[in-house]
Short mmCIF file of C-alpha atoms in Angstrom, two decimals:
data_model
loop_
_atom_site.label_atom_id
_atom_site.label_comp_id
_atom_site.label_asym_id
_atom_site.label_seq_id
_atom_site.Cartn_x
_atom_site.Cartn_y
_atom_site.Cartn_z
CA MET T 1 351.32 30.76 -35.49
CA SER T 2 348.65 30.25 -38.09
CA GLY T 3 349.04 27.78 -40.90
CA ASP T 4 345.62 27.14 -42.35
CA ASN T 5 344.51 28.42 -45.72
CA HIS T 6 341.14 29.79 -44.55
CA ILE T 7 341.83 32.85 -42.46
CA GLN T 8 339.42 33.53 -39.61
CA VAL T 9 339.60 37.29 -39.17
CA ALA T 10 338.50 37.01 -35.54
CA ALA T 11 341.60 34.89 -34.85
CA PHE T 12 343.82 37.96 -35.20
CA PRO T 13 343.53 41.11 -33.08
CA ALA T 14 342.85 44.47 -34.71
CA ALA T 15 346.03 46.34 -35.63
CA ASP T 16 347.03 49.67 -37.11
CA VAL T 17 349.18 47.93 -39.72
CA VAL T 18 349.72 44.34 -40.76
CA VAL T 19 352.38 43.25 -43.23
CA VAL T 20 351.80 40.47 -45.77
CA MET T 21 354.94 38.87 -47.21
CA VAL T 22 354.59 37.21 -50.63
CA PRO T 23 357.93 35.49 -51.37
CA PHE T 24 358.91 33.88 -54.67
CA VAL T 25 359.24 30.10 -54.36
CA ALA T 26 362.99 29.76 -55.08
CA GLN T 27 364.81 28.90 -51.84
CA GLY T 28 367.10 31.96 -51.75
CA HIS T 29 364.13 34.30 -52.25
CA LEU T 30 362.14 32.53 -49.52
CA ASN T 31 365.08 32.88 -47.12
CA GLN T 32 365.43 36.59 -47.76
CA LEU T 33 361.79 37.40 -47.02
CA LEU T 34 361.81 35.15 -43.95
CA HIS T 35 364.73 37.20 -42.63
CA LEU T 36 362.86 40.41 -43.50
CA SER T 37 359.80 39.09 -41.62
CA ARG T 38 362.00 38.79 -38.54
CA LEU T 39 363.17 42.40 -38.91
CA VAL T 40 359.65 43.80 -39.40
CA SER T 41 358.13 41.74 -36.57
CA ALA T 42 360.76 43.17 -34.19
CA TYR T 43 358.74 46.42 -34.40
CA ASN T 44 355.72 44.54 -32.93
CA ILE T 45 353.99 44.50 -36.31
CA PRO T 46 352.10 41.30 -37.25
CA VAL T 47 353.57 39.64 -40.34
CA HIS T 48 351.66 37.13 -42.48
CA VAL T 49 353.85 34.99 -44.76
CA VAL T 50 351.94 33.41 -47.67
CA SER T 51 353.04 30.79 -50.16
CA ALA T 52 352.21 27.45 -51.73
CA THR T 53 351.70 24.57 -49.27
CA HIS T 54 354.91 22.76 -50.29
CA HIS T 55 357.08 25.85 -49.84
CA ILE T 56 355.49 26.89 -46.56
CA GLY T 57 356.56 23.45 -45.32
CA GLN T 58 360.17 24.34 -46.17
CA VAL T 59 359.88 27.77 -44.56
CA ARG T 60 358.33 26.37 -41.37
CA SER T 61 361.11 23.80 -40.95
CA ARG T 62 363.69 26.57 -41.32
CA HIS T 63 361.74 28.87 -39.05
CA HIS T 64 361.72 26.38 -36.16
CA SER T 65 365.47 25.82 -36.45
CA PHE T 66 366.09 29.53 -36.84
CA ASP T 67 367.91 30.27 -33.60
CA GLN T 68 368.21 33.97 -34.36
CA LEU T 69 364.42 34.32 -33.84
CA SER T 70 363.44 35.20 -30.31
CA ASP T 71 360.08 33.88 -29.05
CA ASP T 72 358.54 37.33 -28.74
CA VAL T 73 359.39 38.06 -32.39
CA SER T 74 358.24 34.70 -33.74
CA THR T 75 354.79 35.11 -32.15
CA HIS T 76 354.20 37.99 -34.60
CA ILE T 77 354.86 35.80 -37.67
CA HIS T 78 351.94 33.82 -39.11
CA PHE T 79 352.17 31.37 -42.01
CA HIS T 80 349.42 30.75 -44.58
CA ALA T 81 349.74 27.77 -46.91
CA PHE T 82 347.65 27.70 -50.09
CA PRO T 83 347.32 24.60 -52.28
CA THR T 84 348.32 24.76 -55.94
CA PRO T 85 347.45 22.19 -58.63
CA PRO T 86 349.91 19.27 -58.78
CA PHE T 87 352.78 19.61 -61.23
CA THR T 88 355.67 17.41 -62.36
CA THR T 89 359.25 18.55 -61.89
CA PRO T 90 361.46 17.14 -64.66
CA PRO T 91 365.05 16.15 -63.83
CA PRO T 92 367.60 19.02 -64.03
CA HIS T 93 369.48 19.56 -67.31
CA THR T 94 373.21 19.39 -66.71
CA SER T 95 373.79 21.16 -70.04
CA ILE T 96 371.80 24.29 -69.06
CA PRO T 97 372.98 26.21 -65.98
CA PHE T 98 369.58 27.89 -65.48
CA PRO T 99 367.26 25.68 -63.35
CA THR T 100 364.68 25.08 -66.11
CA HIS T 101 363.43 22.02 -64.17
CA LEU T 102 361.90 24.42 -61.61
CA GLN T 103 359.76 26.27 -64.17
CA PRO T 104 356.61 24.18 -63.38
CA SER T 105 357.03 25.18 -59.73
CA PHE T 106 357.41 28.86 -60.73
CA ASP T 107 354.33 28.68 -62.97
CA SER T 108 352.28 27.11 -60.18
CA THR T 109 352.54 30.36 -58.21
CA LEU T 110 350.10 32.00 -60.65
CA HIS T 111 347.35 30.01 -58.91
CA LEU T 112 347.99 31.93 -55.68
CA ARG T 113 346.40 35.13 -57.03
CA HIS T 114 342.85 34.60 -55.71
CA PRO T 115 343.63 33.05 -52.29
CA VAL T 116 346.22 35.78 -51.61
CA ALA T 117 343.73 38.50 -52.58
CA ASP T 118 341.11 36.93 -50.28
CA LEU T 119 343.59 36.86 -47.40
CA ILE T 120 344.54 40.53 -47.92
CA ARG T 121 340.86 41.55 -48.11
CA SER T 122 340.19 39.70 -44.84
CA LEU T 123 343.15 41.37 -43.13
CA SER T 124 342.07 44.77 -44.46
CA GLN T 125 338.95 44.44 -42.27
CA ILE T 126 340.96 44.26 -39.03
CA ALA T 127 343.79 46.68 -39.90
CA LYS T 128 343.88 50.35 -40.78
CA ARG T 129 346.47 49.52 -43.42
CA VAL T 130 347.82 46.34 -45.04
CA ALA T 131 351.37 46.68 -46.39
CA VAL T 132 352.01 43.92 -48.94
CA ILE T 133 355.73 43.24 -49.49
CA HIS T 134 356.08 40.98 -52.52
CA ASP T 135 358.98 39.58 -54.47
CA VAL T 136 359.23 41.29 -57.86
CA LEU T 137 358.52 37.84 -59.36
CA MET T 138 355.14 37.68 -57.57
CA SER T 139 353.68 40.87 -59.08
CA TYR T 140 351.02 38.91 -60.97
CA VAL T 141 349.80 37.32 -57.72
CA VAL T 142 349.23 40.65 -55.93
CA GLN T 143 347.61 42.52 -58.84
CA ASP T 144 344.22 42.72 -57.05
CA VAL T 145 345.64 44.74 -54.15
CA LYS T 146 345.04 47.95 -56.10
CA SER T 147 341.29 47.40 -55.64
CA ILE T 148 341.61 47.26 -51.80
CA PRO T 149 341.45 50.87 -50.52
CA ASN T 150 343.57 50.43 -47.36
CA ALA T 151 346.21 48.13 -48.86
CA GLU T 152 349.40 49.07 -50.73
CA THR T 153 352.27 47.14 -52.27
CA TYR T 154 356.04 47.32 -51.85
CA VAL T 155 358.31 45.45 -54.25
CA PHE T 156 361.19 43.42 -52.88
CA GLN T 157 364.05 43.43 -55.40
CA PRO T 158 366.10 40.25 -54.76
CA PRO T 159 369.25 41.25 -56.74
CA PRO T 160 371.63 43.97 -55.50
CA ALA T 161 371.19 47.59 -56.52
CA PHE T 162 374.26 47.21 -58.77
CA TYR T 163 372.46 44.67 -60.95
CA ARG T 164 369.48 46.93 -61.56
CA ALA T 165 371.59 50.08 -61.89
CA SER T 166 373.96 48.51 -64.43
CA THR T 167 371.03 47.16 -66.46
CA HIS T 168 369.47 50.62 -66.56
CA TRP T 169 372.82 52.19 -67.48
CA GLU T 170 373.16 49.83 -70.46
CA LYS T 171 369.80 50.98 -71.81
CA THR T 172 370.47 54.70 -71.36
CA GLY T 173 374.27 55.09 -71.43
CA GLY T 174 374.00 58.02 -69.00
CA PRO T 175 376.67 59.01 -66.46
CA PHE T 176 377.36 56.17 -64.02
CA PRO T 177 379.14 56.20 -60.63
CA VAL T 178 381.81 53.70 -61.71
CA ASP T 179 384.78 54.04 -64.06
CA LEU T 180 383.63 53.63 -67.69
CA ASP T 181 386.52 51.24 -68.51
CA LEU T 182 385.25 48.96 -65.75
CA MET T 183 381.67 49.10 -67.03
CA ASN T 184 382.82 48.20 -70.53
CA ARG T 185 383.93 44.86 -69.02
CA LEU T 186 380.53 44.23 -67.46
CA PRO T 187 379.34 40.62 -68.05
CA SER T 188 376.61 40.42 -70.69
CA ARG T 189 373.11 39.27 -69.80
CA ASP T 190 373.22 36.64 -72.54
CA GLY T 191 372.43 33.15 -71.31
CA ILE T 192 371.33 34.18 -67.81
CA SER T 193 367.87 32.59 -68.10
CA SER T 194 365.62 30.44 -70.29
CA PRO T 195 362.98 31.63 -72.83
CA GLU T 196 360.23 30.19 -70.57
CA PHE T 197 361.52 32.09 -67.54
CA LEU T 198 361.83 35.27 -69.62
CA ASN T 199 358.13 34.96 -70.50
CA PHE T 200 357.35 34.51 -66.81
CA VAL T 201 359.35 37.66 -65.97
CA MET T 202 357.56 39.68 -68.70
CA LEU T 203 354.20 38.65 -67.23
CA GLN T 204 355.32 39.85 -63.79
CA GLN T 205 356.61 43.16 -65.16
CA SER T 206 353.26 43.86 -66.82
CA HIS T 207 351.74 44.06 -63.30
CA LEU T 208 354.45 46.30 -61.82
CA ASN T 209 352.59 49.57 -62.01
CA PHE T 210 351.13 50.56 -58.65
CA HIS T 211 353.71 49.88 -55.92
CA VAL T 212 354.60 52.60 -53.44
CA GLY T 213 358.23 51.66 -52.85
CA GLU T 214 361.05 49.16 -53.31
CA LEU T 215 363.09 47.27 -50.74
CA TYR T 216 366.64 45.95 -51.18
CA ASP T 217 368.53 43.34 -49.18
CA SER T 218 371.53 45.65 -49.29
CA SER T 219 373.05 48.57 -47.45
CA ARG T 220 374.20 52.04 -48.39
CA VAL T 221 377.58 51.20 -46.85
CA ILE T 222 377.97 48.46 -49.50
CA GLU T 223 376.15 49.94 -52.51
CA GLY T 224 375.46 53.59 -51.64
CA LYS T 225 376.37 55.05 -55.05
CA PHE T 226 374.20 52.53 -56.92
CA ILE T 227 371.22 53.07 -54.64
CA GLU T 228 371.57 56.85 -55.16
CA TYR T 229 371.72 56.23 -58.92
CA LEU T 230 368.42 54.29 -58.78
CA GLU T 231 366.86 57.08 -56.68
CA ARG T 232 367.22 59.59 -59.52
CA GLU T 233 363.80 60.87 -60.48
CA GLU T 234 364.25 59.96 -64.14
CA ILE T 235 364.75 56.32 -63.06
CA SER T 236 362.43 55.72 -60.11
CA GLY T 237 359.98 58.62 -60.45
CA LYS T 238 358.14 59.02 -57.14
CA THR T 239 358.80 55.42 -56.01
CA LYS T 240 360.59 55.33 -52.65
CA ILE T 241 363.66 53.12 -52.19
CA TRP T 242 364.79 51.59 -48.90
CA ALA T 243 368.05 49.63 -48.54
CA VAL T 244 367.36 47.87 -45.24
CA GLY T 245 369.86 44.99 -45.48
CA PRO T 246 371.54 42.80 -44.72
CA PHE T 247 368.30 40.99 -43.89
CA ASN T 248 370.29 38.10 -42.36
CA PRO T 249 371.68 38.47 -38.81
CA VAL T 250 375.18 40.00 -38.84
CA ASN T 251 376.11 38.64 -35.42
CA VAL T 252 375.49 34.90 -35.43
CA LYS T 253 374.76 33.24 -32.12
CA ALA T 254 375.95 29.65 -31.76
CA SER T 255 373.05 27.26 -32.23
CA LYS T 256 372.07 24.91 -29.42
CA ASN T 257 372.94 21.69 -31.27
CA ARG T 258 376.08 22.49 -33.17
CA HIS T 259 376.38 20.90 -36.61
CA GLU T 260 379.28 18.47 -37.21
CA CYS T 261 380.83 20.93 -39.72
CA LEU T 262 381.12 23.55 -36.96
CA GLN T 263 382.66 21.06 -34.54
CA TRP T 264 385.25 20.24 -37.21
CA LEU T 265 385.90 23.94 -37.87
CA ASP T 266 386.59 24.47 -34.14
CA LYS T 267 389.76 22.37 -34.59
CA GLN T 268 391.11 24.33 -37.60
CA PRO T 269 393.35 27.45 -37.58
CA ALA T 270 391.88 30.89 -38.33
CA ASN T 271 391.16 31.66 -42.02
CA SER T 272 392.41 28.22 -43.09
CA VAL T 273 389.25 26.68 -44.59
CA ILE T 274 387.42 27.36 -47.87
CA TYR T 275 383.67 26.77 -47.79
CA VAL T 276 382.35 25.44 -51.13
CA SER T 277 378.62 25.67 -51.81
CA PHE T 278 376.61 26.53 -54.92
CA GLY T 279 373.12 27.15 -53.60
CA THR T 280 370.02 25.04 -54.09
CA THR T 281 369.49 25.22 -57.85
CA THR T 282 372.92 24.55 -59.36
CA THR T 283 373.40 21.47 -61.54
CA PHE T 284 376.89 20.26 -62.52
CA THR T 285 377.98 17.67 -65.05
CA ALA T 286 379.97 14.63 -63.85
CA ASP T 287 383.04 16.14 -65.60
CA GLN T 288 382.67 19.41 -63.71
CA ILE T 289 382.25 17.65 -60.35
CA ARG T 290 385.46 15.73 -61.08
CA GLU T 291 387.47 18.88 -61.96
CA LEU T 292 386.23 20.59 -58.79
CA ALA T 293 387.20 17.58 -56.65
CA ILE T 294 390.67 17.31 -58.24
CA GLY T 295 391.26 21.06 -57.78
CA LEU T 296 390.32 20.94 -54.09
CA GLU T 297 392.52 17.90 -53.56
CA ARG T 298 395.53 19.41 -55.36
CA SER T 299 395.27 22.70 -53.48
CA SER T 300 396.33 20.90 -50.25
CA GLU T 301 394.13 23.40 -48.37
CA ARG T 302 391.33 22.63 -45.92
CA PHE T 303 387.74 22.73 -47.19
CA ILE T 304 384.08 22.06 -46.47
CA TRP T 305 382.24 21.10 -49.68
CA VAL T 306 378.45 20.93 -49.64
CA VAL T 307 377.57 18.37 -52.33
CA ARG T 308 373.83 18.22 -52.83
CA PRO T 309 372.06 15.68 -55.08
CA VAL T 310 370.85 18.56 -57.27
CA ASP T 311 374.48 19.40 -58.06
CA MET T 312 374.41 16.56 -60.56
CA GLY T 313 370.74 16.13 -61.28
CA VAL T 314 370.59 13.11 -58.99
CA GLU T 315 367.26 12.13 -57.42
CA GLU T 316 366.47 13.56 -53.99
CA HIS T 317 368.16 10.76 -52.02
CA GLY T 318 370.77 9.78 -54.57
CA LEU T 319 374.49 10.28 -54.07
CA VAL T 320 376.73 12.46 -56.21
CA GLU T 321 379.65 10.37 -57.38
CA LEU T 322 383.01 11.86 -56.49
CA PRO T 323 386.31 10.55 -57.95
CA GLU T 324 387.22 7.12 -56.59
CA GLY T 325 389.10 7.33 -53.30
CA PHE T 326 388.69 11.15 -53.11
CA GLU T 327 387.12 11.23 -49.65
CA GLU T 328 389.74 8.88 -48.20
CA ARG T 329 392.60 10.94 -49.65
CA VAL T 330 391.34 14.25 -48.24
CA LYS T 331 390.25 12.83 -44.89
CA GLY T 332 391.16 15.14 -42.03
CA ARG T 333 391.56 18.28 -44.15
CA GLY T 334 388.36 18.07 -46.21
CA VAL T 335 384.74 17.60 -45.19
CA VAL T 336 382.12 16.53 -47.75
CA GLU T 337 378.63 17.44 -46.49
CA ARG T 338 375.80 15.81 -48.45
CA ARG T 339 372.91 17.28 -46.47
CA TRP T 340 371.93 20.75 -45.29
CA ALA T 341 374.75 22.83 -43.80
CA PRO T 342 374.36 25.91 -41.55
CA GLN T 343 375.83 28.35 -44.06
CA LEU T 344 375.66 31.53 -41.98
CA GLU T 345 377.37 29.87 -39.01
CA ILE T 346 380.04 28.32 -41.23
CA LEU T 347 380.76 31.71 -42.86
CA GLY T 348 380.81 33.33 -39.42
CA HIS T 349 383.33 30.84 -38.00
CA VAL T 350 386.83 32.19 -37.40
CA ALA T 351 388.38 29.22 -39.28
CA THR T 352 386.56 30.04 -42.55
CA GLY T 353 388.84 32.08 -44.80
CA GLY T 354 387.06 31.93 -48.17
CA PHE T 355 383.78 31.04 -49.87
CA MET T 356 383.54 29.40 -53.31
CA THR T 357 380.08 30.48 -54.43
CA HIS T 358 377.61 30.74 -57.32
CA CYS T 359 377.13 34.42 -56.32
CA GLY T 360 373.42 34.28 -55.59
CA TRP T 361 372.79 37.57 -53.80
CA ASN T 362 371.64 35.77 -50.65
CA SER T 363 374.99 33.96 -50.39
CA SER T 364 376.96 37.03 -51.47
CA ILE T 365 375.53 39.32 -48.79
CA GLU T 366 375.88 36.60 -46.16
CA SER T 367 379.57 36.34 -47.09
CA ILE T 368 380.01 40.12 -46.91
CA SER T 369 378.22 40.33 -43.56
CA MET T 370 380.44 37.57 -42.12
CA GLY T 371 383.63 39.16 -43.54
CA VAL T 372 384.61 36.32 -45.92
CA PRO T 373 386.19 36.93 -49.38
CA MET T 374 384.80 34.95 -52.32
CA ALA T 375 385.83 32.81 -55.26
CA THR T 376 383.08 33.64 -57.75
CA TRP T 377 381.55 30.99 -60.02
CA PRO T 378 378.29 32.43 -61.41
CA MET T 379 375.70 30.16 -63.05
CA HIS T 380 372.68 32.24 -64.15
CA SER T 381 370.31 35.16 -63.44
CA ASP T 382 371.93 38.10 -61.59
CA GLN T 383 374.93 35.97 -60.58
CA PRO T 384 377.44 37.05 -63.28
CA ARG T 385 376.97 40.71 -62.31
CA ASN T 386 376.95 39.92 -58.60
CA GLY T 387 380.32 38.22 -59.14
CA PHE T 388 381.58 41.28 -61.03
CA LEU T 389 380.47 43.50 -58.13
CA MET T 390 382.51 41.32 -55.73
CA THR T 391 385.67 41.02 -57.82
CA GLU T 392 385.90 44.25 -59.85
CA VAL T 393 383.91 46.87 -57.90
CA LEU T 394 384.33 45.92 -54.23
CA GLY T 395 387.63 44.02 -54.67
CA ILE T 396 386.67 41.23 -52.25
CA GLY T 397 386.72 38.23 -54.58
CA VAL T 398 388.65 36.29 -57.20
CA ALA T 399 386.86 35.34 -60.45
CA MET T 400 386.82 31.66 -61.41
CA LYS T 401 384.57 31.88 -64.44
CA ASP T 402 384.65 34.30 -67.37
CA TRP T 403 380.97 34.67 -68.28
CA GLU T 404 381.71 35.06 -71.99
CA ARG T 405 383.34 31.58 -71.88
CA ARG T 406 380.67 30.13 -69.61
CA LYS T 407 380.20 26.94 -71.61
CA GLU T 408 383.78 25.85 -70.96
CA LEU T 409 384.68 23.54 -68.08
CA VAL T 410 386.17 25.23 -65.01
CA THR T 411 389.36 23.22 -64.77
CA ALA T 412 391.03 21.73 -61.70
CA GLU T 413 393.87 24.25 -62.20
CA VAL T 414 391.43 27.19 -61.92
CA VAL T 415 389.90 25.67 -58.77
CA GLU T 416 393.33 25.09 -57.21
CA ASP T 417 394.50 28.64 -58.04
CA ALA T 418 391.33 30.24 -56.62
CA VAL T 419 391.61 28.30 -53.35
CA LYS T 420 395.30 29.16 -52.95
CA THR T 421 394.64 32.81 -53.81
CA LEU T 422 392.02 33.17 -51.07
CA LEU T 423 393.79 31.16 -48.36
CA ALA T 424 397.51 31.44 -49.05
CA SER T 425 398.46 34.62 -50.92
CA LYS T 426 399.10 38.34 -50.37
CA GLU T 427 396.21 39.06 -52.76
CA GLY T 428 393.90 36.98 -50.56
CA GLU T 429 395.09 38.84 -47.46
CA GLU T 430 394.29 42.16 -49.19
CA MET T 431 390.76 40.97 -50.07
CA ARG T 432 390.27 39.81 -46.48
CA ARG T 433 391.35 43.22 -45.17
CA ARG T 434 388.90 44.96 -47.51
CA VAL T 435 385.98 42.70 -46.61
CA GLU T 436 386.77 42.95 -42.88
CA LYS T 437 386.71 46.75 -43.15
CA LEU T 438 383.41 46.49 -45.01
CA VAL T 439 381.89 44.13 -42.43
CA GLY T 440 382.81 46.60 -39.69
CA GLU T 441 380.77 49.25 -41.51
CA VAL T 442 377.93 46.78 -42.14
CA LYS T 443 377.71 45.87 -38.44
CA LYS T 444 377.59 49.56 -37.50
CA SER T 445 374.92 50.16 -40.16
CA VAL T 446 372.40 47.82 -38.48
CA GLU T 447 372.89 49.29 -35.01
CA LYS T 448 370.84 52.19 -33.68
CA GLY T 449 371.65 55.31 -35.70
CA GLY T 450 373.38 53.30 -38.45
CA ALA T 451 372.55 53.64 -42.16
CA SER T 452 370.51 50.42 -42.53
CA ARG T 453 368.72 50.83 -39.19
CA LYS T 454 367.72 54.36 -40.22
CA GLU T 455 366.36 53.00 -43.50
CA MET T 456 364.38 50.33 -41.64
CA ASP T 457 363.03 52.90 -39.17
CA SER T 458 362.08 55.10 -42.14
CA PHE T 459 360.25 52.23 -43.86
CA ILE T 460 358.35 51.29 -40.68
CA SER T 461 357.46 54.97 -40.06
CA TYR T 462 356.16 55.17 -43.60
CA ILE T 463 353.86 52.14 -43.35
CA LEU T 464 352.64 53.38 -39.92
CA ARG T 465 352.08 56.95 -41.16
#
């Protein structure tokens, strides 16, 4: 596996096609394109993952602990780390749900333009074609690809098709494949980002004008009608769309060294535990942490709660303060995990019966592909609409937060009700039945002849054409 930032062309054998992955630097986005690298490399196609030095470090650590990667696949994946100028990350704002403290990190990616172009030019000398798959938020970085004759770009769209389809529908008001009454309740896009991030997005969009196709971490068995909507010529023109997800494995193998959370889950009854995790960028106030803790305690149900320092804007190694005596009182039925937790394996465990989530698409599709209903608590970006897709369209979740009242505290009562609904009610059983039916279709879709496998085969055939 390569990791230096000066590519030696001779170090890589000639190939018909090489793929260059250019992920955005937010953790969920990095994860998605790492999973996609695994899928592409399974076709014996060399994949080169490029990012800033700091983020490649994160990806590498995940890659080595990524038990779903077989050795023959991982030998096709090469990492390239490029330095960016130093920047300062301010502490998170607990009053703003959007992770504005990460903006300097986002802005630093603009410095990757020239090294990434140099890498692609070098690879274009040893390959008949270079297929560059880039996050939609890295369009600025890959703008020079259009000047390389045997290279072409494919945009990875991190949100679900529903998010993009509903946004387009709002602008045009044309016929839409969902009941109009439902769409009139669609969460607004007010407050989903910051002015600085909006400027960053506008810059990226100004360079979105020469890609050949778009890839989604979704499946036609989950979002078929919305993918077909986006495929209309008046929307996508001649741009091809492939829904090749879920990118994450849908059958999770037990890892060699099982995490303590999994050992604890082994002792719990089926569908009796709620997994509580809000991704890597969520910041809560002390009041909100307290309400969440009280709600989990009052529910009397079993839980695993991943409490990261970022959840309260605490420094990297600081501790989030939970209500006094909380951990003692819930001992035995509640696990508080303050470090990394193996989310996919937890969701795939038979004891896990619900997932309280921020509705990042990465987490949402992992929950779908493991057959776990959700309690939706969106924070920013595409999350309010992802939550709406889960609760109102697919019927596999219970809403905890009304987006139009997003500035209000989510009370302990709401937390308690959501947990009880998922784990101990007829409504929860119905959601579980629906998501289990859906996961059956998802698992079939990634097998030979299934909808997602056909899409992946189609994409690979296209780049090998």
